[in-house]
Every structure is written in C-alpha cells, then in structure tokens.
C-alpha cells in the first residue's frame, strides 16, 4: 500500500527529505514520537538496504507493487541497474508535473493527473504512473489553467531542472532529455536498493 499519512512524519522517520527541500527536518531532525530523539541501534546491512529502498519509494510516492514492477524494467536495461531505476522513476508523469512546477508536491501532482487536468502531447492522460518519453510535451488542460493552486505553484517554483523546459505563461513543458546521475537525489544509495531486491528476486 502507498503511505497516505503526514509526509513530514514519514520524512523524519526516514531522516530524509521527501520534498528534497530539507524543510521536514529543519525544526526536528529526529524521528517522530516520544522516543524519536533516542539513540537507536546501528542498522544491519539488510536494514540499511531497506531504509534506502523506503527513502526512494516514499519520495516518488510509489506503492510496493509498482516499485517492484519498475525495478524489473530497470533490470532489463543495458545501463547500471540502480541508475536506470532512478531514471525510470523520474520519467513518471506525476513526477514530471512536479518537476515542471505545476504542483508543489508529488502528491499534489498525482491528484492533478488523476483528475484529468494534465495532457501529454495534447491528449488527456489520467494515469500518474504513465512513463513519459524524451520529447514529450506536458501541459495543463485549458479548464485547469485558471486554477489558483497551479498558478501559486508556478509562482513559488524554485527548482531549476535542466532536463525539462517550462513555459509558465502557457502552463506547458517539455521533457528534454534523460537526467544525469548528478541531477538526481544525491542522498540515495541506489546500489543498496539493488542489493535489497537481489535478496528478494
């Protein structure tokens, strides 16, 4: 199941900013709950692998079944599995809507897609997990261009993403190219995730 509770509590539990801004950890850089700041046991190798997997899965808001399916796709790639996996996650429609600044969070981006407010190459797509291809144009539907929540998101968007191009006035963007590893979250150790699934598969 996908976690639907408070994102900040989840981020503190993982000691990792799911929004990639650090805001969730700025005031309370320790786990939630009464004993959140207590010293914990050093995790085992399996524990470390599980944490890395959870960090990446929670950041992109993907349930476990989808996560495993996308990992299986990465295994078929000729590239390094961990990097290929992260690139696949990055090409999800809800993630690109977020990267382009049409929503403040991936969860909000997922809602825009689900409610039919997003178009890919001029056609409505309401499946957040849809994988986009380089060259795809992603835009806000005509009806949704008046939504204040989208206008506010674009106005406060501080992300500079080199692999997407955004036209704020027309509320559209283009997926220019695949990201390089240094453009993806540096606090993720993808090799640990590969080792985790090597145990499972």
Coordinates of N, CA, C and O in Angstrom, one line a residue:
X1 N 0.8 -1.2 0.0 CA 0.0 0.0 0.0 C 0.9 1.3 0.0 O 2.0 1.3 0.5
X2 N 0.3 2.3 -0.6 CA 1.0 3.6 -0.6 C 0.7 4.3 0.7 O -0.4 4.4 1.2
X3 N 1.7 4.9 1.3 CA 1.6 5.6 2.6 C 0.8 6.9 2.3 O 1.2 7.7 1.4
X4 N -0.3 7.2 3.0 CA -1.1 8.4 2.8 C -1.1 9.3 4.0 O -1.9 10.3 4.0
X5 N -0.3 9.0 5.0 CA -0.3 9.8 6.2 C 0.6 11.1 6.0 O 1.0 11.4 4.9
X6 N 0.9 11.8 7.1 CA 1.7 13.0 7.0 C 3.0 12.8 6.4 O 3.8 12.0 6.9
X7 N 3.4 13.5 5.4 CA 4.7 13.3 4.7 C 5.8 13.7 5.6 O 6.9 13.1 5.6
X8 N 5.6 14.7 6.5 CA 6.7 15.2 7.3 C 7.1 14.2 8.4 O 8.2 14.0 8.7
X9 N 6.1 13.5 8.9 CA 6.3 12.5 9.9 C 7.1 11.3 9.2 O 8.1 10.8 9.8
X10 N 6.8 11.0 8.0 CA 7.5 9.9 7.3 C 8.9 10.3 7.0 O 9.8 9.5 7.1
X11 N 9.1 11.6 6.6 CA 10.4 12.1 6.3 C 11.3 12.0 7.6 O 12.5 11.6 7.5
X12 N 10.7 12.4 8.7 CA 11.5 12.3 10.0 C 11.9 10.9 10.4 O 12.9 10.6 10.9
X13 N 10.9 10.0 10.1 CA 11.2 8.6 10.4 C 12.4 8.0 9.6 O 13.2 7.3 10.1
X14 N 12.4 8.5 8.4 CA 13.5 8.0 7.5 C 14.7 8.9 7.5 O 15.8 8.6 7.0
X15 N 14.6 10.0 8.2 CA 15.7 11.0 8.3 C 16.2 11.4 6.9 O 17.3 11.5 6.6
X16 N 15.1 11.7 6.1 CA 15.4 12.0 4.7 C 14.3 13.0 4.2 O 13.1 12.7 4.4
X17 N 14.6 14.0 3.5 CA 13.7 15.0 3.0 C 13.0 14.4 1.7 O 13.6 14.4 0.7
X18 N 11.7 14.1 1.9 CA 11.0 13.5 0.7 C 10.7 14.6 -0.3 O 10.4 14.4 -1.5
X19 N 10.6 15.9 0.2 CA 10.3 17.0 -0.7 C 11.6 17.6 -1.3 O 11.6 18.5 -2.2
X20 N 12.8 17.0 -0.9 CA 14.1 17.4 -1.4 C 14.4 18.9 -1.1 O 15.2 19.5 -1.7
X21 N 13.7 19.5 -0.1 CA 14.0 20.8 0.3 C 14.6 20.9 1.7 O 15.2 21.9 2.1
X22 N 14.5 19.8 2.5 CA 15.0 19.8 3.8 C 14.1 20.4 4.9 O 14.4 20.4 6.1
X23 N 13.0 20.9 4.4 CA 12.0 21.6 5.4 C 11.5 20.7 6.4 O 11.3 21.1 7.6
X24 N 11.3 19.4 6.0 CA 10.7 18.5 7.0 C 11.6 18.2 8.2 O 11.1 17.9 9.3
X25 N 12.9 18.4 8.0 CA 13.9 18.1 9.0 C 14.5 19.3 9.7 O 15.3 19.2 10.6
X26 N 14.1 20.5 9.2 CA 14.7 21.7 9.7 C 14.5 22.0 11.2 O 15.4 22.5 11.9
X27 N 13.3 21.7 11.7 CA 13.0 22.0 13.1 C 13.2 20.8 14.0 O 13.6 21.0 15.1
X28 N 12.9 19.6 13.5 CA 13.1 18.4 14.3 C 13.8 17.4 13.5 O 13.2 16.5 12.9
X29 N 15.1 17.4 13.5 CA 15.9 16.5 12.7 C 16.1 15.1 13.4 O 17.2 14.6 13.5
X30 N 15.0 14.6 13.9 CA 15.0 13.3 14.5 C 13.6 12.6 14.3 O 12.7 13.2 13.8
X31 N 13.5 11.3 14.6 CA 12.3 10.6 14.4 C 11.1 11.1 15.1 O 11.2 11.8 16.2
X32 N 9.9 10.8 14.7 CA 8.6 11.3 15.3 C 8.4 10.5 16.6 O 9.0 9.4 16.8
X33 N 7.5 11.0 17.4 CA 7.1 10.2 18.6 C 7.9 10.6 19.9 O 8.9 11.3 19.8
X34 N 7.4 10.0 21.0 CA 8.0 10.3 22.3 C 9.5 10.0 22.3 O 10.3 10.7 23.0
X35 N 9.9 8.9 21.7 CA 11.3 8.5 21.7 C 12.0 8.7 20.5 O 13.0 8.0 20.2
X36 N 11.6 9.7 19.7 CA 12.2 9.9 18.4 C 13.6 10.3 18.4 O 14.4 10.1 17.5
X37 N 14.0 11.0 19.5 CA 15.4 11.5 19.6 C 16.3 10.6 20.3 O 17.5 10.9 20.5
X38 N 15.7 9.4 20.8 CA 16.6 8.5 21.5 C 17.6 7.8 20.6 O 17.3 7.6 19.4
X39 N 18.7 7.4 21.1 CA 19.7 6.7 20.3 C 19.2 5.3 19.9 O 18.6 4.6 20.7
X40 N 19.3 5.0 18.6 CA 18.9 3.8 18.1 C 20.0 2.8 17.8 O 21.2 3.3 17.6
X41 N 19.7 1.5 17.7 CA 20.8 0.6 17.4 C 21.3 0.8 16.0 O 20.5 1.2 15.1
X42 N 22.5 0.4 15.7 CA 23.1 0.5 14.4 C 22.4 -0.5 13.5 O 22.3 -1.7 13.8
X43 N 21.8 0.0 12.3 CA 21.1 -1.0 11.5 C 22.0 -2.0 10.9 O 23.2 -1.8 10.6
X44 N 21.4 -3.2 10.6 CA 22.2 -4.2 9.9 C 22.3 -3.9 8.4 O 21.7 -2.9 8.0
X45 N 23.1 -4.7 7.7 CA 23.2 -4.4 6.3 C 21.8 -4.5 5.6 O 21.5 -3.6 4.7
X46 N 21.0 -5.4 6.0 CA 19.7 -5.5 5.4 C 18.8 -4.3 5.8 O 18.1 -3.8 5.0
X47 N 19.0 -3.8 7.0 CA 18.3 -2.7 7.5 C 18.6 -1.4 6.7 O 17.8 -0.6 6.3
X48 N 19.9 -1.3 6.4 CA 20.4 -0.2 5.6 C 19.8 -0.2 4.2 O 19.4 0.8 3.6
X49 N 19.7 -1.4 3.6 CA 19.2 -1.6 2.3 C 17.7 -1.3 2.3 O 17.2 -0.6 1.4
X50 N 17.0 -1.7 3.3 CA 15.5 -1.4 3.4 C 15.3 0.1 3.5 O 14.4 0.6 2.9
X51 N 16.1 0.8 4.3 CA 15.9 2.2 4.5 C 16.1 2.9 3.2 O 15.3 3.8 2.8
X52 N 17.1 2.6 2.4 CA 17.3 3.2 1.1 C 16.2 3.0 0.2 O 15.8 3.9 -0.6
X53 N 15.7 1.7 0.2 CA 14.5 1.4 -0.6 C 13.3 2.3 -0.2 O 12.6 2.8 -1.1
X54 N 13.1 2.4 1.1 CA 11.9 3.1 1.5 C 12.1 4.6 1.2 O 11.1 5.3 0.9
X55 N 13.3 5.1 1.3 CA 13.5 6.6 1.0 C 13.1 6.9 -0.4 O 12.4 7.8 -0.7
X56 N 13.6 6.0 -1.3 CA 13.3 6.3 -2.8 C 11.8 6.0 -3.1 O 11.2 6.8 -3.8
X57 N 11.2 5.0 -2.5 CA 9.8 4.7 -2.8 C 8.9 5.8 -2.2 O 8.0 6.2 -2.9
X58 N 9.2 6.2 -1.0 CA 8.3 7.3 -0.4 C 8.5 8.6 -1.1 O 7.6 9.4 -1.2
X59 N 9.7 8.9 -1.6 CA 10.0 10.2 -2.2 C 9.1 10.3 -3.5 O 8.5 11.3 -3.8
X60 N 9.1 9.2 -4.3 CA 8.3 9.2 -5.5 C 6.8 8.9 -5.3 O 6.0 8.9 -6.2
X61 N 6.5 8.4 -4.1 CA 5.1 8.1 -3.8 C 4.5 6.9 -4.5 O 3.4 6.9 -5.0
X62 N 5.4 5.9 -4.6 CA 5.0 4.7 -5.4 C 4.7 3.5 -4.4 O 5.4 3.3 -3.5
X63 N 3.6 2.8 -4.7 CA 3.4 1.6 -3.8 C 4.4 0.5 -4.2 O 5.1 0.5 -5.2
X64 N 4.4 -0.5 -3.3 CA 5.5 -1.5 -3.4 C 5.3 -2.3 -4.7 O 6.3 -2.7 -5.3
X65 N 4.1 -2.6 -5.1 CA 3.9 -3.4 -6.3 C 4.4 -2.6 -7.5 O 5.1 -3.2 -8.4
X66 N 4.1 -1.4 -7.6 CA 4.6 -0.6 -8.8 C 6.1 -0.4 -8.7 O 6.8 -0.5 -9.7
X67 N 6.6 -0.3 -7.5 CA 8.1 -0.1 -7.3 C 8.8 -1.4 -7.8 O 9.8 -1.2 -8.6
X68 N 8.3 -2.5 -7.5 CA 8.9 -3.8 -8.0 C 8.8 -3.9 -9.5 O 9.8 -4.4 -10.1
X69 N 7.7 -3.5 -10.0 CA 7.5 -3.6 -11.5 C 8.5 -2.7 -12.2 O 9.1 -3.1 -13.2
X70 N 8.7 -1.5 -11.7 CA 9.6 -0.6 -12.3 C 11.1 -1.1 -12.2 O 11.9 -0.9 -13.1
X71 N 11.4 -1.7 -11.0 CA 12.7 -2.3 -10.8 C 13.0 -3.4 -11.8 O 14.1 -3.5 -12.4
X72 N 11.9 -4.2 -12.1 CA 12.1 -5.3 -13.1 C 12.4 -4.7 -14.5 O 13.2 -5.3 -15.2
X73 N 11.8 -3.5 -14.8 CA 12.1 -2.9 -16.1 C 13.6 -2.4 -16.1 O 14.2 -2.6 -17.1
X74 N 14.0 -1.9 -15.0 CA 15.4 -1.5 -14.9 C 16.4 -2.6 -15.0 O 17.5 -2.5 -15.6
X75 N 16.0 -3.8 -14.6 CA 16.9 -5.0 -14.7 C 17.1 -5.3 -16.2 O 18.2 -5.9 -16.5
X76 N 16.2 -5.0 -17.0 CA 16.3 -5.3 -18.4 C 17.1 -4.3 -19.2 O 17.5 -4.5 -20.3
X77 N 17.4 -3.2 -18.5 CA 18.2 -2.1 -19.2 C 19.7 -2.6 -19.3 O 20.2 -3.4 -18.5
X78 N 20.3 -2.0 -20.3 CA 21.7 -2.3 -20.5 C 22.6 -1.4 -19.6 O 23.8 -1.5 -19.6
X79 N 22.0 -0.4 -19.0 CA 22.7 0.5 -18.1 C 22.8 -0.1 -16.7 O 22.2 -1.1 -16.4
X80 N 23.6 0.6 -15.9 CA 23.7 0.2 -14.5 C 22.3 0.2 -13.8 O 21.5 1.2 -13.9
X81 N 21.9 -0.9 -13.2 CA 20.5 -1.1 -12.8 C 20.0 0.0 -11.9 O 18.9 0.5 -12.1
X82 N 20.8 0.4 -10.9 CA 20.3 1.4 -9.9 C 20.0 2.7 -10.6 O 19.0 3.4 -10.3
X83 N 20.9 3.2 -11.5 CA 20.7 4.4 -12.2 C 19.6 4.4 -13.1 O 18.7 5.3 -13.2
X84 N 19.4 3.2 -13.9 CA 18.3 3.0 -14.8 C 17.0 3.1 -14.0 O 16.0 3.7 -14.5
X85 N 17.0 2.5 -12.8 CA 15.8 2.5 -12.0 C 15.4 3.9 -11.6 O 14.2 4.3 -11.7
X86 N 16.3 4.7 -11.2 CA 16.0 6.1 -10.8 C 15.5 6.9 -12.0 O 14.6 7.8 -11.9
X87 N 16.1 6.7 -13.2 CA 15.7 7.4 -14.4 C 14.2 7.0 -14.8 O 13.5 7.9 -15.2
X88 N 13.9 5.8 -14.6 CA 12.5 5.4 -14.9 C 11.5 6.1 -13.9 O 10.5 6.6 -14.3
X89 N 11.9 6.1 -12.6 CA 11.0 6.8 -11.7 C 10.9 8.3 -12.0 O 9.8 8.8 -11.9
X90 N 12.0 8.8 -12.5 CA 12.0 10.3 -12.8 C 11.1 10.5 -14.0 O 10.6 11.7 -14.2
X91 N 10.9 9.5 -14.9 CA 10.1 9.8 -16.1 C 8.6 9.6 -15.9 O 7.8 9.7 -16.8
X92 N 8.2 9.2 -14.7 CA 6.8 9.1 -14.4 C 6.1 10.4 -14.6 O 6.6 11.5 -14.3
X93 N 4.8 10.4 -15.1 CA 4.1 11.6 -15.4 C 3.9 12.5 -14.2 O 4.1 13.7 -14.3
X94 N 3.5 11.9 -13.1 CA 3.3 12.8 -11.9 C 4.6 13.4 -11.4 O 4.5 14.6 -11.0
X95 N 5.7 12.8 -11.6 CA 7.0 13.4 -11.2 C 7.3 14.5 -12.1 O 7.8 15.6 -11.6
X96 N 7.1 14.4 -13.4 CA 7.5 15.5 -14.3 C 6.5 16.7 -14.1 O 7.0 17.8 -14.3
X97 N 5.3 16.4 -13.8 CA 4.4 17.5 -13.5 C 4.9 18.3 -12.3 O 4.9 19.5 -12.3
X98 N 5.4 17.6 -11.3 CA 6.0 18.2 -10.1 C 7.3 18.9 -10.5 O 7.5 20.1 -10.1
X99 N 8.2 18.3 -11.3 CA 9.4 18.9 -11.7 C 9.2 20.2 -12.5 O 10.0 21.1 -12.4
X100 N 8.1 20.2 -13.3 CA 7.9 21.4 -14.1 C 7.2 22.5 -13.3 O 7.1 23.6 -13.8
X101 N 6.9 22.2 -12.0 CA 6.4 23.3 -11.1 C 4.9 23.5 -11.2 O 4.4 24.5 -10.6
X102 N 4.1 22.6 -11.8 CA 2.7 22.7 -11.9 C 2.0 22.3 -10.5 O 0.8 22.6 -10.3
X103 N 2.8 21.7 -9.7 CA 2.3 21.3 -8.3 C 3.4 21.5 -7.3 O 4.6 21.3 -7.7
X104 N 3.1 21.7 -6.1 CA 4.1 22.0 -5.1 C 4.7 20.7 -4.5 O 5.8 20.6 -4.0
X105 N 4.0 19.6 -4.6 CA 4.4 18.3 -4.2 C 4.1 17.2 -5.2 O 3.2 17.4 -6.0
X106 N 4.7 16.1 -5.1 CA 4.4 15.0 -6.0 C 3.0 14.5 -5.7 O 2.3 14.0 -6.6
X107 N 2.5 14.5 -4.5 CA 1.2 14.1 -4.1 C 0.2 15.0 -4.8 O -0.8 14.5 -5.4
X108 N 0.4 16.3 -4.8 CA -0.5 17.2 -5.5 C -0.5 17.0 -7.0 O -1.5 17.1 -7.7
X109 N 0.7 16.7 -7.5 CA 0.9 16.5 -9.0 C 0.1 15.2 -9.3 O -0.6 15.2 -10.4
X110 N 0.1 14.2 -8.5 CA -0.6 13.0 -8.8 C -2.1 13.3 -8.8 O -2.8 12.7 -9.6
X111 N -2.6 14.1 -8.0 CA -4.0 14.5 -8.0 C -4.4 15.2 -9.3 O -5.5 15.0 -9.8
X112 N -3.6 16.1 -9.7 CA -3.8 16.8 -11.0 C -4.0 15.9 -12.1 O -4.9 16.0 -12.9
X113 N -3.1 14.9 -12.2 CA -3.2 13.9 -13.2 C -4.4 13.0 -13.1 O -5.2 12.8 -14.1
X114 N -4.7 12.5 -11.9 CA -5.8 11.6 -11.7 C -7.1 12.3 -12.0 O -8.1 11.7 -12.5
X115 N -7.2 13.6 -11.8 CA -8.5 14.3 -12.0 C -8.6 14.8 -13.5 O -9.5 15.6 -13.8
X116 N -7.7 14.4 -14.3 CA -7.8 14.7 -15.7 C -7.3 16.1 -16.1 O -7.8 16.6 -17.2
X117 N -6.5 16.8 -15.3 CA -6.1 18.1 -15.6 C -4.8 18.3 -16.4 O -4.3 19.4 -16.6
X118 N -4.2 17.1 -16.7 CA -2.9 17.1 -17.4 C -3.0 16.5 -18.8 O -3.6 15.4 -18.9
X119 N -2.3 17.0 -19.8 CA -2.3 16.5 -21.1 C -0.8 16.2 -21.5 O 0.1 16.9 -21.1
X120 N -0.7 15.1 -22.2 CA 0.6 14.7 -22.8 C 0.5 14.7 -24.3 O -0.3 14.0 -24.9
X121 N 1.3 15.6 -24.9 CA 1.2 15.7 -26.4 C -0.2 16.0 -26.9 O -0.7 15.5 -27.9
X122 N -0.9 16.8 -26.1 CA -2.2 17.3 -26.5 C -3.4 16.4 -26.1 O -4.5 16.7 -26.4
X123 N -3.1 15.2 -25.5 CA -4.1 14.3 -25.1 C -4.2 14.1 -23.6 O -3.1 14.0 -23.0
X124 N -5.4 14.0 -23.1 CA -5.5 13.9 -21.6 C -5.0 12.5 -21.2 O -5.3 11.5 -21.8
X125 N -4.2 12.5 -20.1 CA -3.7 11.3 -19.5 C -4.0 11.4 -18.0 O -3.6 12.3 -17.4
X126 N -4.7 10.4 -17.5 CA -5.1 10.5 -16.1 C -4.5 9.3 -15.3 O -5.0 9.0 -14.2
X127 N -3.4 8.8 -15.8 CA -2.7 7.8 -15.0 C -1.3 8.3 -14.6 O -0.4 8.5 -15.4
X128 N -1.2 8.6 -13.3 CA 0.0 9.2 -12.7 C 1.3 8.4 -13.0 O 2.4 9.0 -13.2
X129 N 1.2 7.1 -13.1 CA 2.3 6.2 -13.3 C 2.8 6.1 -14.7 O 3.7 5.4 -15.0
X130 N 2.1 6.7 -15.6 CA 2.5 6.7 -17.0 C 3.9 7.1 -17.2 O 4.3 8.1 -16.6
X131 N 4.7 6.4 -18.0 CA 6.1 6.8 -18.2 C 6.2 7.6 -19.5 O 5.7 7.2 -20.5
X132 N 6.8 8.8 -19.3 CA 7.0 9.7 -20.4 C 8.3 9.4 -21.2 O 9.2 8.9 -20.6
X133 N 8.3 9.8 -22.4 CA 9.5 9.7 -23.3 C 10.1 11.0 -23.5 O 9.4 12.1 -23.5
X134 N 11.4 11.0 -23.8 CA 12.1 12.3 -24.1 C 11.4 12.9 -25.3 O 11.1 12.2 -26.3
X135 N 11.1 14.2 -25.2 CA 10.5 14.9 -26.3 C 9.0 15.1 -26.1 O 8.4 15.9 -26.8
X136 N 8.4 14.4 -25.1 CA 7.0 14.6 -24.8 C 6.7 16.0 -24.2 O 7.5 16.5 -23.4
X137 N 5.6 16.5 -24.6 CA 5.1 17.8 -24.1 C 4.0 17.6 -23.1 O 3.1 16.8 -23.4
X138 N 4.2 18.2 -21.9 CA 3.3 18.0 -20.8 C 2.6 19.4 -20.5 O 3.4 20.4 -20.4
X139 N 1.3 19.4 -20.5 CA 0.7 20.7 -20.3 C -0.6 20.6 -19.4 O -1.1 19.5 -19.3
X140 N -1.0 21.7 -18.9 CA -2.2 21.8 -18.1 C -3.3 22.0 -19.0 O -3.3 22.8 -20.0
X141 N -4.4 21.3 -18.8 CA -5.6 21.4 -19.6 C -6.2 22.8 -19.6 O -5.9 23.6 -18.6
X142 N -6.9 23.2 -20.6 CA -7.4 24.6 -20.7 C -8.3 24.9 -19.5 O -8.3 26.0 -19.0
X143 N -9.1 23.9 -19.1 CA -10.0 24.2 -18.0 C -9.3 24.4 -16.7 O -9.7 25.2 -15.8
X144 N -8.1 23.7 -16.5 CA -7.3 23.8 -15.3 C -6.4 25.0 -15.2 O -5.8 25.3 -14.2
X145 N -6.2 25.7 -16.4 CA -5.3 26.9 -16.4 C -5.7 28.0 -15.5 O -4.9 28.9 -15.1
X146 N -7.0 28.0 -15.1 CA -7.5 29.1 -14.2 C -7.4 28.7 -12.7 O -7.7 29.5 -11.9
X147 N -6.9 27.5 -12.4 CA -6.8 27.0 -11.1 C -5.7 27.8 -10.3 O -4.6 27.8 -10.7
X148 N -6.1 28.4 -9.2 CA -5.2 29.2 -8.4 C -4.1 28.4 -7.8 O -2.9 28.8 -7.7
X149 N -4.4 27.1 -7.5 CA -3.4 26.3 -6.9 C -2.2 26.0 -7.9 O -1.0 25.9 -7.5
X150 N -2.5 25.9 -9.2 CA -1.5 25.7 -10.2 C -0.7 27.0 -10.4 O 0.6 27.0 -10.5
X151 N -1.4 28.2 -10.4 CA -0.7 29.5 -10.5 C 0.2 29.7 -9.4 O 1.3 30.2 -9.6
X152 N -0.2 29.4 -8.2 CA 0.6 29.6 -7.0 C 1.8 28.7 -7.0 O 2.9 29.1 -6.6
X153 N 1.6 27.5 -7.5 CA 2.8 26.5 -7.5 C 3.8 27.0 -8.5 O 5.0 27.0 -8.2
X154 N 3.4 27.5 -9.7 CA 4.3 28.1 -10.6 C 5.0 29.3 -10.1 O 6.2 29.5 -10.4
X155 N 4.3 30.1 -9.4 CA 4.9 31.4 -8.9 C 5.9 31.2 -7.8 O 6.9 31.9 -7.7
X156 N 5.8 30.1 -7.1 CA 6.7 29.8 -6.0 C 7.7 28.7 -6.4 O 8.6 28.3 -5.5
X157 N 7.7 28.2 -7.6 CA 8.6 27.2 -8.0 C 10.0 27.7 -8.1 O 10.4 28.6 -8.8
X158 N 10.9 27.1 -7.2 CA 12.3 27.5 -7.2 C 13.2 26.5 -7.8 O 14.4 26.7 -7.8
X159 N 12.7 25.4 -8.4 CA 13.5 24.3 -8.9 C 14.1 24.7 -10.3 O 13.4 25.3 -11.1
X160 N 15.3 24.5 -10.5 CA 16.0 24.6 -11.8 C 16.3 23.3 -12.3 O 17.3 22.7 -11.9
X161 N 15.5 22.7 -13.2 CA 15.7 21.4 -13.7 C 16.1 21.5 -15.1 O 15.4 21.9 -16.0
X162 N 17.4 21.1 -15.4 CA 17.9 21.2 -16.7 C 17.3 20.3 -17.8 O 17.4 20.7 -19.0
X163 N 16.8 19.2 -17.4 CA 16.3 18.3 -18.3 C 14.8 18.4 -18.7 O 14.2 17.7 -19.4
X164 N 14.2 19.5 -18.1 CA 12.8 19.9 -18.5 C 12.8 21.4 -18.9 O 13.6 22.2 -18.4
X165 N 11.9 21.7 -19.8 CA 11.8 23.1 -20.3 C 10.4 23.5 -19.9 O 9.4 22.7 -20.2
X166 N 10.2 24.7 -19.3 CA 8.9 25.1 -18.9 C 8.5 26.4 -19.4 O 9.3 27.4 -19.5
X167 N 7.3 26.5 -19.9 CA 6.7 27.8 -20.4 C 5.6 28.2 -19.4 O 4.4 27.7 -19.5
X168 N 5.9 29.0 -18.3 CA 4.9 29.3 -17.3 C 3.6 29.9 -17.8 O 2.5 29.7 -17.3
X169 N 3.8 30.8 -18.8 CA 2.6 31.5 -19.3 C 1.6 30.6 -19.9 O 0.4 30.7 -19.7
X170 N 2.1 29.7 -20.7 CA 1.2 28.7 -21.4 C 1.0 27.4 -20.6 O 0.2 26.5 -21.0
X171 N 1.6 27.4 -19.4 CA 1.5 26.2 -18.5 C 1.8 24.9 -19.2 O 1.0 24.0 -19.2
X172 N 2.9 24.9 -19.9 CA 3.3 23.7 -20.6 C 4.8 23.5 -20.4 O 5.5 24.4 -20.0
X173 N 5.2 22.3 -20.7 CA 6.7 22.0 -20.5 C 7.0 20.8 -21.4 O 6.2 20.1 -22.0
X174 N 8.3 20.6 -21.6 CA 8.8 19.6 -22.4 C 9.9 18.8 -21.7 O 10.8 19.3 -21.0
X175 N 9.8 17.5 -21.8 CA 10.9 16.6 -21.3 C 12.0 16.5 -22.3 O 11.9 15.8 -23.3
X176 N 13.1 17.3 -22.0 CA 14.1 17.5 -23.0 C 15.0 16.3 -23.2 O 15.4 15.9 -24.3
X177 N 15.4 15.7 -22.0 CA 16.4 14.6 -22.1 C 16.4 13.8 -20.8 O 15.7 14.3 -19.8
X178 N 17.0 12.7 -20.7 CA 17.1 11.9 -19.5 C 18.1 12.6 -18.6 O 19.1 13.2 -19.0
X179 N 17.8 12.6 -17.3 CA 18.7 13.2 -16.3 C 20.0 12.4 -16.2 O 20.1 11.2 -16.4
X180 N 21.1 13.2 -15.8 CA 22.3 12.5 -15.4 C 22.3 12.2 -13.9 O 21.4 12.7 -13.2
X181 N 23.2 11.3 -13.4 CA 23.1 10.9 -12.0 C 23.3 12.1 -11.1 O 22.6 12.1 -10.0
X182 N 24.1 13.0 -11.4 CA 24.3 14.2 -10.5 C 23.1 15.1 -10.5 O 23.1 16.0 -9.6
X183 N 22.1 14.9 -11.3 CA 20.9 15.7 -11.3 C 19.8 15.0 -10.5 O 18.7 15.6 -10.3
X184 N 20.1 13.8 -10.0 CA 19.1 13.1 -9.3 C 19.5 13.1 -7.8 O 20.6 13.5 -7.5
X185 N 18.6 12.8 -6.9 CA 18.9 12.9 -5.4 C 20.2 12.2 -5.0 O 20.4 11.0 -5.3
X186 N 21.1 13.0 -4.4 CA 22.4 12.5 -4.1 C 22.4 11.7 -2.8 O 23.3 11.0 -2.5
X187 N 21.3 11.9 -2.0 CA 21.2 11.2 -0.7 C 20.7 9.8 -0.8 O 20.3 9.2 0.2
X188 N 20.5 9.3 -2.0 CA 20.1 7.9 -2.3 C 21.2 7.1 -2.7 O 22.0 7.4 -3.6
X189 N 21.4 5.9 -2.0 CA 22.4 5.0 -2.4 C 21.7 3.8 -3.1 O 21.2 2.9 -2.6
X190 N 21.6 4.0 -4.5 CA 20.8 3.1 -5.3 C 21.4 1.6 -5.3 O 20.7 0.7 -5.5
X191 N 22.7 1.5 -5.1 CA 23.3 0.2 -5.0 C 22.8 -0.6 -3.9 O 22.6 -1.9 -4.0
X192 N 22.4 0.0 -2.8 CA 21.8 -0.7 -1.6 C 20.4 -1.2 -2.0 O 20.0 -2.3 -1.6
X193 N 19.7 -0.5 -2.8 CA 18.4 -0.9 -3.3 C 18.5 -2.1 -4.2 O 17.7 -3.0 -4.1
X194 N 19.5 -2.1 -5.1 CA 19.7 -3.2 -6.0 C 20.0 -4.5 -5.1 O 19.5 -5.5 -5.4
X195 N 20.9 -4.3 -4.1 CA 21.2 -5.4 -3.2 C 20.0 -5.9 -2.5 O 19.8 -7.1 -2.3
X196 N 19.1 -5.0 -2.1 CA 17.9 -5.4 -1.4 C 17.0 -6.3 -2.3 O 16.5 -7.4 -1.8
X197 N 16.8 -5.9 -3.5 CA 16.0 -6.7 -4.4 C 16.7 -7.9 -4.9 O 16.0 -8.9 -5.3
X198 N 18.0 -7.9 -4.9 CA 18.7 -9.2 -5.3 C 18.4 -10.3 -4.3 O 18.5 -11.5 -4.6
X199 N 18.2 -9.8 -3.0 CA 17.8 -10.8 -2.0 C 16.4 -11.4 -2.2 O 16.1 -12.5 -1.9
X200 N 15.6 -10.5 -2.8 CA 14.1 -10.9 -2.9 C 13.8 -11.7 -4.2 O 13.0 -12.5 -4.2
X201 N 14.6 -11.3 -5.3 CA 14.2 -11.9 -6.6 C 15.0 -13.2 -6.8 O 16.0 -13.5 -6.2

